[in-house]
Every structure is written in structure tokens, then in C-alpha cells.
Amino acid sequence: MSEITLGRYLFERLNQVKVQTIFGLPGDFNLSLLDKIYEVDGLRWAGNANELNAAYAADGYSRVKGLSAIITTFGVGELSALNGIAGSYAEHVGVLHIVGVPSISSQAKQLLLHHTLGNGDFTVFHRMSSNISQTTAFIKDINSAPSEIDRAIRTAYVYQRPVYLALPANLVDDLVSSDLLKTPLDLSIKANDEEAEDEVIDAVLQLVKDAKNPVILVDACASRHDVKKETKDLIDATQFPTFVTPMGKGAVNEQHPRFGGVYVGTLSRPDVKEAVESADLVLSVGALLSDFNTGSFSYSYKTKNIVEFHSDHIKIRNATFPGVQFKHVLQKLVKAIPPVVADYVPHPVPQLKLTNSPASAETPLTQEWLWTQLGGWLREGDVVITETGTSAFGIVQTRYPANTTGISQVLWGSIGYSVGAALGAVAAAEEVDKEKRVILFVGDGSLQLTVQEISTMIRWGLTPYIFVLNNAGYTIERLIHGEKAGYNDIQEWDHQLLLQTFGAKNYESLKVSTVGEFNELAQDPAFAKNDKIRLIEIILPVMDAPDNLVKQAQLTASVNKQN
């Protein structure tokens, strides 16, 4: 065909960049657009339970594949998605948010349409989204529409931030040249200014040369902006002790001999805290220094020799180099650094010590036991998703196998995020490798916010592990404030009936409450194979929590009380 519809053009472009599952819900302003999904081989319309869950799913999908797309309808649909979109913006996740909007003529006549505010303003929701988007595109002309679509996709991928794309209902069936698809989308990042880049490299090499006790600290944006390989090469080239933040888990191979553990300021293990804070040079890759990621900003470096490598700038001590991107800098640094570190004698790194004493099979499960033992069941290539709460803090104690993808929303921290994100992650994982396991840890309270998305997993025959940590309510909130308060209670559910209720046929529902029951599962070869959707309810004491969460809650409560 010499011409195709604009709607099909959009989906052909998404398919070209391996976005193969589209999340969202139908609404009358996007129905004609949704028709075009079925014209493109290899695409799947997820059909979510609600727009918020769809946004969470798009976030989880993008963290596995690097880009995702969600489609909502004008007004009521797009606003329902914005909490999830804001989380993607805060945490550097590339999502294309496509909104079906009323026709150009309806907008021009300022018709009093449904889903509007009744004031003739058709741009108000676009303006809302502009504050949580890297860029926006409101299509008004068919001639420029293809290039605007290309710009939107490229921007979402390169900057790893949401992009808002509004498509009027009357334009999706208009025709554009199919020859435009022959030119591949350029998803490469632009070159740095050579002079500025060289200045950065020279300054870093001088700091490395003068350092006696340097460390590498890796954070979330190393994963989000795809510099995990460059970071690994830097670790291999220098042999510096390497640590991650809670949000950085999965960015570094935790089986690497130079990996020392997770640094969370005052909440770190004492040996990790000492190793990082006594360094005379910190090479920080992809930092996102939020309160929960830093132990309420309790970093206590004893040096000012800090180099921050970011996706769009580099900071060396007090000097900032705007526009110098870390991917190219790290590639160049890895090549230049070997002679500078030739005489470096590797400092020892802290060794992980399992704190659990042997427990009998009848011993009730605790958070401490679970998270320190979990690493023995995980396997290379797993995708591990943890909910904001006990799981996100507990997983810090778990040593990941190689090539594990860690997903948590530590900065934005929207309760219930992990269930939607698990749907997106398992859809993406299936497209990458059907043997790749997706493992969700979610509290019983968080689950109640977004449980409907389990039905979408079942609809598509997806096979995640859903570990429900049943501790009778919102434990993280109880720890911060209101241990006995009714607002931290929830209605008790029969979790063993959930998969059946949502129509699962190939499933397994289990309940474990003792060390012996968990060990029996972990040692079962059949359980290790992701051939069915599974819900495993883990019974835990109400106020039981990882030690670092207890301390974080105390810090948070203190901060909340400050004038």
C-alpha cells in the first residue's frame, strides 16, 4: 500500500521499536484508533481493568523493554492514568501516553461534549499532563502528524520520561505515505560536546589518580538510561568496591566479586556504611537521592571528592557540566582509566552474612528470615517486583543472582503500583524470553488497591508468581503513625479464592506460614517452573517488618513532625 491510516502508522512505528503490548482502556474518542492495533501483526491490546492500573502496567513493561505505550480516552480516561504517569516521570521511565481526543471541528466549535469541563476548553487536560511529560504533541494537522509521532516516540525513549500524544478522532483514519515507515526511527543519543567531555574525563582521571580508597555507588538511572554495561565495564576496569542504593538493585551483578552490598545511609549495614563513607572518592552513577533511597538523606560521606554521572549532566565536586551525557562519558572513561589504576590494590569489600540462625520447620515465618533466604530460590534472569512497604525494604537484604531485574517504586511510592507493574513486566518478559520468571511481592493492603489487574494476567495466560505478604493491613503506615488506628486496617480477604474468582484455569494457590512450608516450596522443581499463574499467601505477624523499614519509619515520622 502506498498510503496507510495515521492510526496504523502509529502502531507500525511502535511495533518497529518492539513495543508489542499496548495498555489502556477503550473510550468513544479512541475507538477508531484501537481498530488499527489489529491491523499490525505482532501487537497485543492488553485491555486493562482501569486506567491507573494501565499506567502502572506501562511503567513495568518499559522497565523491562525500555519503552511502552498506553492509550486512554479524553478527560475521564487520561486523568485516571495520571498518578501512574507521574510515577513514570519521577522515576525516569519511558512511556508514550496516547490520548484519543474529540475531533478538530468539535474543538473549534467549543461544543459542550461529554468528558469536558463544560467550558469549551479542550486543552486543559493537555496542560495538566505537560507538567509530568518530557514533551507533548497535540496533533492538529495530518501533514505534520507522522513527524510528530516519530518525535514523541523518540523523546520518550531517549529521555526515559513520559510523552503525551493527543490524536483527534477524525484524523486517525486520514491517510499518510507508507514510505515514511522505511526510514527507521533514530533512537540514538546525540554526541556530547567534545571539549566538555574531554574536560570531564581529565578531571575524573585526576581524582582517580589521587584517590587511595575509591568506591563506585550505583543508583536507579543506571538501569533506566541503559548504562548497566558501561557500569560493569567500569567496575571490571577499576576493581573498585561497588555498592548500590535500594533503587539501584538490579543495576549491578550482585554476584560480582567487587560487589559490597546496599548503601542506604544510616540504615546500611555497619560494614557497608563504613566502607562507603570512609572512601576518599565516590563515583556515583545515576543517582536519584530521595528520602527512602538515602535513609532520609542520611548520606555521610567524609570526602568532597564526589563525581555524579547523570543521563544529562555530570557533576564533579562543585562543578556541573550540563548536557554532558553519562553513556558516552562512561564509555570513554573505561578506555582511558586502565593505566591510571594500574597500581591500585583492591580494597576488601564487605561480605554478605546471613543473620538467621537455624530454624526448625515449625518456626513461624518472619520478614527477616524470608528476605535473607529468598536469594537461594531466585535464579539468573528473574524479574523481581516489590511493593512500596515491607517488600521494597526487605528486598534490600536479598542477594540477587546475576542478570536479575529489580523493579520497585521507591521515589514515587504509590501504594498498589506493583500489581499493575507486574502485569506489564510479565507481558514484556514473555516477549523477551518465555522462560523468564516474573516474581511479585505485594502486601495484603496494597493488593486491595489494584487487584483487578490479576484478571488481565489471567486473560492473556501470563504466569507470574504473586507472593501476598499477609500481615493484616498497612504495616508501613502503622510503623510511621497509628499502630492501632482503624484507618490502617483492611477488610480481610480469602486470598486463596482470588485466582479462581478471576477465572483462572491453569493456576495454583498456596498458603505458607512456617519455615518448613516455605523451604518445601523453594526446593520443589515443579514450583520453580513458571508454567502457571501462582498466588502464594505468606502469613506474617502484624507489626513484623525488616529492621531498615522500622528505622526508616521512625525517621519519616520525625520529619513529618518538623516545623
XYZ file of C-alpha atoms in Angstrom:
563
model
C 0.000 0.000 0.000
C 1.283 3.426 -0.881
C -0.808 5.003 1.894
C -1.911 3.883 5.335
C -4.063 5.467 8.008
C -2.445 7.670 10.613
C -3.598 5.269 13.317
C -1.882 2.351 11.651
C 1.240 4.456 11.123
C 1.440 4.996 14.898
C 1.202 1.287 15.657
C 3.619 0.272 12.910
C 6.148 2.669 14.431
C 5.615 1.222 17.913
C 5.992 -2.301 16.542
C 9.278 -1.292 14.880
C 10.706 -0.353 18.289
C 9.468 -3.624 19.866
C 6.543 -2.180 21.810
C 4.258 -5.158 21.252
C 1.706 -4.894 24.060
C -0.420 -1.746 24.238
C -2.068 -0.947 27.571
C -5.186 1.091 28.251
C -8.971 1.132 28.013
C -11.458 1.874 25.239
C -13.448 5.105 25.197
C -15.513 6.684 22.464
C -12.802 9.154 21.442
C -10.203 6.389 20.885
C -12.273 3.517 19.462
C -11.358 4.133 15.811
C -7.711 4.306 16.836
C -7.917 0.977 18.666
C -9.217 -0.690 15.495
C -5.828 -0.112 13.906
C -3.962 -2.202 16.521
C -5.431 -5.354 14.989
C -4.063 -4.419 11.555
C -0.445 -4.762 12.737
C 0.925 -8.283 13.123
C 2.596 -8.914 16.456
C 0.706 -6.331 18.516
C -1.494 -7.135 21.501
C -4.145 -4.921 23.092
C -3.942 -5.696 26.826
C -7.368 -4.327 27.776
C -6.798 -3.254 31.379
C -9.276 -3.105 34.243
C -8.800 0.649 34.748
C -6.567 3.449 33.526
C -4.493 3.738 36.709
C -3.573 0.064 36.508
C -2.824 0.509 32.799
C -0.346 3.289 33.621
C 1.334 1.097 36.228
C 1.484 -1.729 33.674
C 3.044 0.531 31.051
C 5.654 1.538 33.637
C 6.511 -2.092 34.437
C 6.663 -3.047 30.750
C 9.022 -0.179 29.981
C 11.389 -1.131 32.813
C 11.871 -4.491 31.107
C 11.907 -3.412 27.429
C 12.865 0.281 27.516
C 9.639 1.803 26.154
C 5.888 1.303 26.453
C 2.568 2.746 25.313
C -0.784 3.375 26.980
C -3.987 4.582 25.294
C -6.743 6.402 27.180
C -9.711 8.498 26.205
C -10.095 12.255 26.623
C -10.708 13.655 30.103
C -12.063 10.903 32.284
C -9.643 8.263 30.994
C -6.448 10.283 30.819
C -6.935 11.831 34.258
C -7.388 8.381 35.811
C -3.968 7.420 34.440
C -2.058 10.469 35.636
C -0.936 9.118 39.015
C 0.855 6.297 37.203
C 2.232 8.653 34.561
C 3.577 10.966 37.274
C 5.368 7.992 38.820
C 6.994 7.220 35.481
C 8.101 10.847 35.199
C 9.566 10.903 38.704
C 11.402 7.602 38.248
C 12.665 8.084 34.666
C 10.531 5.559 32.774
C 9.808 5.966 29.065
C 6.034 5.815 28.418
C 4.098 7.094 25.413
C 0.682 8.255 26.682
C -1.675 8.329 23.674
C -4.987 10.114 24.222
C -7.948 9.917 21.879
C -9.435 13.429 21.831
C -12.538 14.963 20.197
C -12.416 15.903 16.524
C -10.795 19.119 15.306
C -14.187 20.589 14.366
C -15.688 19.810 17.797
C -12.796 21.599 19.428
C -13.047 24.579 17.097
C -16.780 24.944 17.815
C -16.165 24.517 21.563
C -19.046 22.044 21.736
C -20.357 21.101 25.155
C -19.264 17.474 24.805
C -19.302 14.776 27.468
C -15.971 14.250 29.300
C -15.290 18.000 29.084
C -15.488 20.502 31.932
C -18.407 22.184 30.195
C -16.491 25.366 29.452
C -15.316 24.740 25.883
C -11.675 24.317 26.938
C -10.283 21.249 25.150
C -6.675 21.920 26.139
C -6.983 21.836 29.934
C -6.067 18.147 30.322
C -3.179 18.544 27.895
C -1.865 21.357 30.062
C -2.153 19.167 33.170
C -0.107 16.440 31.544
C 2.533 18.850 30.284
C 3.883 19.191 33.836
C 4.643 15.469 34.058
C 5.810 14.890 30.480
C 9.171 15.358 28.802
C 7.310 16.812 25.832
C 3.778 16.820 24.402
C 2.281 16.617 20.922
C -1.308 17.652 20.170
C -1.922 16.560 16.573
C -3.891 19.111 14.552
C -2.596 18.660 11.009
C -2.291 15.393 9.069
C 0.756 16.612 7.135
C 2.921 17.038 10.222
C 1.344 14.168 12.158
C 3.838 11.400 11.208
C 6.858 13.500 12.191
C 5.158 14.459 15.460
C 4.522 10.788 16.227
C 8.168 9.986 15.473
C 9.311 12.838 17.715
C 7.091 11.658 20.554
C 8.355 8.062 20.414
C 11.996 9.119 20.141
C 11.718 11.569 23.049
C 10.085 9.030 25.361
C 12.840 6.515 24.630
C 15.889 8.781 24.658
C 14.915 10.783 27.746
C 13.146 7.917 29.558
C 10.239 10.095 30.567
C 6.529 10.067 29.640
C 5.399 11.852 26.484
C 1.795 12.979 25.880
C 0.384 12.422 22.376
C -3.153 13.618 21.593
C -4.836 12.211 18.463
C -8.173 13.745 17.351
C -10.795 11.114 16.490
C -11.283 12.453 12.945
C -7.585 12.207 11.995
C -6.819 8.571 12.816
C -8.417 7.386 9.553
C -6.739 10.029 7.378
C -4.024 8.682 5.065
C -0.277 9.224 5.129
C 2.504 7.849 2.939
C 3.597 4.345 3.940
C 7.079 5.137 2.562
C 7.711 7.092 5.756
C 7.976 3.777 7.587
C 11.016 2.807 5.548
C 13.161 5.310 7.430
C 13.955 3.744 10.825
C 13.379 5.798 13.936
C 16.616 7.281 15.227
C 16.769 6.313 18.912
C 20.443 7.155 19.388
C 21.551 9.813 21.830
C 23.410 12.793 20.415
C 27.155 13.143 20.847
C 28.480 15.219 23.728
C 30.329 18.448 23.178
C 33.831 17.039 22.692
C 35.637 19.779 24.611
C 33.343 19.477 27.626
C 33.536 15.693 27.512
C 37.331 15.744 27.455
C 37.377 18.164 30.385
C 35.168 15.788 32.371
C 37.355 12.782 31.561
C 40.543 14.619 32.517
C 39.091 15.801 35.820
C 37.799 12.333 36.732
C 41.088 10.670 35.869
C 42.953 13.128 38.079
C 40.647 12.398 41.021
C 41.075 8.651 40.459
C 44.855 9.042 40.283
C 44.936 10.855 43.618
C 42.499 8.509 45.390
C 43.623 5.778 47.747
C 40.207 4.412 48.730
C 37.646 4.993 45.947
C 34.209 3.371 45.665
C 31.509 3.132 42.998
C 27.871 3.744 44.023
C 25.195 2.758 41.501
C 21.626 4.042 41.541
C 18.372 3.751 39.610
C 19.214 5.745 36.492
C 21.989 3.330 35.568
C 19.173 0.923 34.707
C 16.664 3.461 33.398
C 19.116 5.058 30.974
C 20.783 1.824 29.894
C 24.331 2.150 31.204
C 24.468 -1.177 33.039
C 27.077 -2.481 30.593
C 29.200 0.658 30.895
C 28.934 0.439 34.685
C 30.027 -3.193 34.662
C 32.965 -2.300 32.413
C 33.961 0.449 34.857
C 33.864 -1.982 37.792
C 35.905 -4.542 35.862
C 38.453 -1.957 34.723
C 38.984 -0.399 38.165
C 38.179 -3.204 40.627
C 36.837 -0.510 42.969
C 34.425 -1.713 45.686
C 30.914 -1.278 44.320
C 27.619 -0.652 46.113
C 24.035 0.022 45.060
C 21.170 2.007 46.548
C 17.737 0.409 47.134
C 16.553 1.847 43.809
C 19.761 0.655 42.165
C 19.198 -3.032 42.932
C 19.469 -4.977 39.681
C 21.745 -2.410 38.041
C 24.859 -4.344 39.097
C 25.614 -8.058 39.155
C 25.395 -8.767 42.885
C 27.449 -11.936 42.383
C 30.404 -9.843 41.158
C 33.404 -10.276 43.482
C 33.686 -6.481 43.869
C 30.048 -6.019 44.951
C 29.805 -4.935 48.576
C 26.090 -4.505 49.279
C 23.331 -1.905 49.514
C 24.089 1.583 50.855
C 21.168 3.430 52.494
C 22.937 5.998 54.641
C 22.405 5.360 58.363
C 20.148 2.390 57.545
C 23.020 0.473 55.930
C 24.739 -2.497 57.486
C 27.607 -1.088 59.606
C 30.347 -2.585 57.424
C 28.713 -1.204 54.247
C 28.237 2.215 55.847
C 31.882 2.336 56.913
C 33.174 1.207 53.500
C 31.237 3.853 51.577
C 31.562 6.760 53.968
C 35.299 6.307 54.564
C 36.028 6.492 50.820
C 38.162 9.363 49.554
C 36.430 9.295 46.147
C 32.853 8.347 45.268
C 31.956 7.635 41.639
C 28.160 7.888 41.696
C 26.306 6.525 38.653
C 22.675 7.515 38.026
C 21.753 8.879 41.454
C 18.129 9.550 42.478
C 18.609 10.785 46.022
C 15.110 10.506 47.505
C 14.370 10.094 51.222
C 13.590 6.359 51.132
C 16.587 5.797 48.857
C 19.031 7.528 51.192
C 17.755 6.733 54.697
C 16.062 10.146 54.910
C 19.076 11.930 53.394
C 21.482 10.418 55.902
C 24.400 10.022 53.495
C 27.547 10.969 55.413
C 30.486 10.977 53.035
C 33.759 12.076 54.620
C 35.024 13.380 51.281
C 34.034 16.134 48.883
C 35.559 14.177 46.021
C 32.268 13.068 44.509
C 31.640 12.551 40.794
C 27.978 12.255 39.793
C 27.330 10.687 36.397
C 23.819 11.545 35.166
C 21.948 10.986 31.930
C 22.012 14.688 31.017
C 24.871 16.186 33.054
C 27.995 15.402 35.024
C 28.867 16.936 38.385
C 32.460 16.857 39.681
C 32.766 18.214 43.197
C 31.062 21.616 42.858
C 31.379 21.923 39.081
C 28.465 20.959 36.853
C 28.722 20.109 33.155
C 25.199 20.477 31.720
C 24.333 18.488 28.624
C 27.235 16.039 29.017
C 25.568 12.609 28.983
C 26.947 9.780 31.071
C 26.665 6.990 28.493
C 29.345 8.429 26.204
C 31.450 9.627 29.154
C 31.492 6.204 30.796
C 32.411 4.519 27.513
C 35.321 6.901 27.063
C 36.364 6.692 30.724
C 36.519 2.879 30.647
C 39.017 3.058 27.782
C 41.160 5.736 29.418
C 41.252 4.534 33.021
C 43.334 1.286 32.988
C 46.803 2.915 33.142
C 45.619 5.274 35.896
C 44.529 2.376 38.142
C 47.387 0.028 37.218
C 48.902 0.272 40.711
C 45.597 0.181 42.614
C 45.489 -2.585 45.225
C 41.825 -3.634 45.583
C 40.377 -2.892 48.999
C 38.323 -5.737 50.514
C 34.545 -5.478 50.133
C 32.014 -6.305 52.867
C 30.818 -9.899 52.699
C 27.160 -10.832 52.994
C 26.489 -12.662 56.239
C 23.182 -14.450 56.702
C 21.942 -13.359 60.095
C 19.459 -16.188 60.512
C 20.244 -18.928 62.965
C 18.983 -22.396 62.007
C 15.221 -22.613 62.442
C 13.018 -25.671 62.901
C 10.385 -26.475 60.294
C 7.601 -25.352 62.649
C 9.105 -21.900 63.210
C 6.648 -19.141 62.082
C 7.841 -17.104 59.128
C 9.260 -13.639 59.762
C 10.295 -10.837 57.457
C 13.940 -11.166 58.481
C 14.050 -14.880 57.693
C 12.171 -14.540 54.405
C 14.315 -11.834 52.815
C 17.668 -13.288 53.816
C 16.707 -16.733 52.489
C 14.919 -15.647 49.312
C 18.101 -15.284 47.245
C 18.583 -19.036 47.369
C 15.358 -19.577 45.420
C 15.822 -16.788 42.877
C 17.621 -17.660 39.654
C 19.536 -15.794 36.970
C 17.349 -13.632 34.735
C 14.433 -13.248 37.162
C 12.366 -10.058 37.277
C 11.608 -9.196 40.921
C 8.917 -6.619 41.704
C 8.463 -5.283 45.223
C 5.680 -3.078 46.525
C 6.341 0.100 48.477
C 6.232 -1.157 52.054
C 7.779 -4.162 53.745
C 8.809 -5.827 50.475
C 10.695 -2.863 49.000
C 12.665 -2.538 52.234
C 13.035 -6.267 52.826
C 14.457 -6.985 49.377
C 17.491 -4.862 50.293
C 18.627 -7.860 52.378
C 18.311 -10.287 49.448
C 21.375 -11.001 47.325
C 20.266 -11.182 43.679
C 21.585 -13.725 41.167
C 23.232 -12.354 38.028
C 21.079 -10.520 35.476
C 18.191 -10.004 37.880
C 15.889 -7.096 37.054
C 14.674 -5.299 40.172
C 11.517 -3.190 39.952
C 10.250 -1.013 42.797
C 8.815 2.485 43.027
C 10.850 3.836 45.918
C 10.681 7.521 44.921
C 7.050 7.962 43.805
C 5.844 5.245 46.197
C 2.247 4.831 45.022
C 0.641 2.047 47.049
C -0.651 -0.694 44.727
C 1.802 0.124 41.931
C 3.452 -3.280 41.964
C 0.419 -5.304 40.823
C -0.079 -3.274 37.659
C 3.677 -3.141 37.109
C 3.814 -6.933 37.398
C 1.307 -7.251 34.567
C 3.449 -5.026 32.353
C 6.663 -6.772 33.355
C 5.325 -10.277 32.741
C 3.914 -9.242 29.336
C 7.316 -7.819 28.399
C 9.211 -10.802 29.811
C 7.090 -13.204 27.766
C 8.024 -11.277 24.620
C 11.726 -11.414 25.506
C 12.003 -14.989 26.818
C 9.092 -17.253 27.802
C 11.269 -18.922 30.449
C 11.946 -15.622 32.241
C 10.203 -15.595 35.617
C 8.369 -12.553 36.997
C 8.020 -12.582 40.777
C 5.814 -10.103 42.630
C 5.915 -9.380 46.369
C 2.926 -7.316 47.499
C 1.305 -6.678 50.863
C -2.314 -7.596 51.531
C -3.191 -3.915 51.920
C -1.500 -2.777 48.709
C -3.087 -5.640 46.792
C -6.572 -4.340 47.534
C -5.920 -1.147 45.559
C -5.126 -2.788 42.222
C -6.125 -6.465 42.500
C -8.300 -6.268 39.343
C -5.210 -6.423 37.147
C -4.714 -10.071 38.079
C -7.697 -10.696 35.794
C -5.770 -9.189 32.865
C -2.838 -11.501 33.606
C -5.226 -14.455 33.515
C -6.882 -13.188 30.324
C -3.583 -13.482 28.462
C -2.379 -16.688 30.101
C 0.528 -14.930 31.825
C 2.310 -16.839 34.565
C 3.770 -14.623 37.296
C 4.399 -15.623 40.898
C 2.274 -13.434 43.182
C 3.555 -13.568 46.772
C 0.983 -11.859 49.029
C 2.504 -10.818 52.353
C -0.487 -11.065 54.665
C 0.156 -9.010 57.784
C -3.399 -7.740 58.266
C -3.211 -4.208 56.919
C -0.857 -1.337 56.184
C 2.212 -2.212 58.242
C 4.409 0.527 56.743
C 1.789 3.128 57.743
C 1.401 1.578 61.220
C 5.139 1.933 61.738
C 5.052 5.615 60.758
C 1.910 6.554 62.669
C -1.208 4.898 64.035
C -0.192 1.384 65.071
C -3.685 0.650 66.416
C -5.592 3.154 64.260
C -8.582 1.872 62.331
C -7.501 3.673 59.171
C -4.574 1.244 58.854
C -6.895 -1.764 58.993
C -8.327 -3.503 55.928
C -11.152 -5.934 55.269
C -9.800 -9.480 55.410
C -9.958 -11.337 52.092
C -9.821 -15.015 51.272
C -6.763 -14.762 49.038
C -6.939 -18.443 48.168
C -10.056 -17.778 46.079
C -8.742 -14.805 44.092
C -7.353 -16.634 41.052
C -10.470 -18.756 40.805
C -12.667 -15.657 41.145
C -10.911 -14.001 38.218
C -11.477 -17.058 36.048
C -8.089 -18.776 36.150
C -7.992 -22.339 34.847
C -4.266 -23.123 34.951
C -3.291 -21.881 38.394
C -2.008 -22.740 41.854
C -2.991 -21.090 45.154
C -0.948 -21.793 48.264
C -0.635 -20.575 51.833
C 2.568 -20.788 53.873
C 3.184 -19.704 57.435
C 6.231 -21.649 58.625
C 9.886 -22.023 57.689
C 9.318 -25.645 56.753
C 6.448 -24.864 54.392
C 8.469 -22.184 52.617
C 11.537 -24.416 52.304
C 9.415 -27.197 50.869
C 8.178 -24.840 48.146
C 11.627 -23.432 47.430
C 13.048 -26.924 46.948
C 10.245 -28.146 44.656
C 11.422 -28.289 40.990
C 7.820 -28.104 39.767
C 7.243 -24.868 41.711
C 10.362 -23.339 40.159
C 8.917 -23.644 36.641
C 6.736 -20.715 35.586
C 4.131 -22.802 33.771
C 1.061 -21.404 35.548
C -0.032 -18.325 37.439
C 0.568 -18.782 41.156
C -0.594 -16.932 44.252
C 1.377 -17.715 47.406
C -0.040 -16.200 50.574
C 2.644 -15.712 53.237
C 1.287 -15.288 56.764
C 3.339 -12.826 58.830
C 2.879 -11.058 62.194
C 1.071 -7.701 62.017
C 3.951 -5.485 63.170
C 6.796 -7.639 61.858
C 8.949 -5.666 59.414
C 12.513 -5.511 58.115
C 14.768 -3.669 60.539
C 15.620 -0.977 57.979
C 11.921 -0.228 57.469
C 11.374 0.151 61.202
C 14.228 2.673 61.341
C 13.051 4.445 58.159
C 9.549 4.768 59.583
C 10.970 6.402 62.704
C 12.931 8.859 60.553
C 9.877 9.608 58.403
C 7.669 10.170 61.438
C 10.272 12.561 62.833
C 10.496 14.508 59.564
C 6.682 14.733 59.359
C 6.577 16.392 62.782
C 9.154 19.056 61.990
C 8.001 22.662 61.660
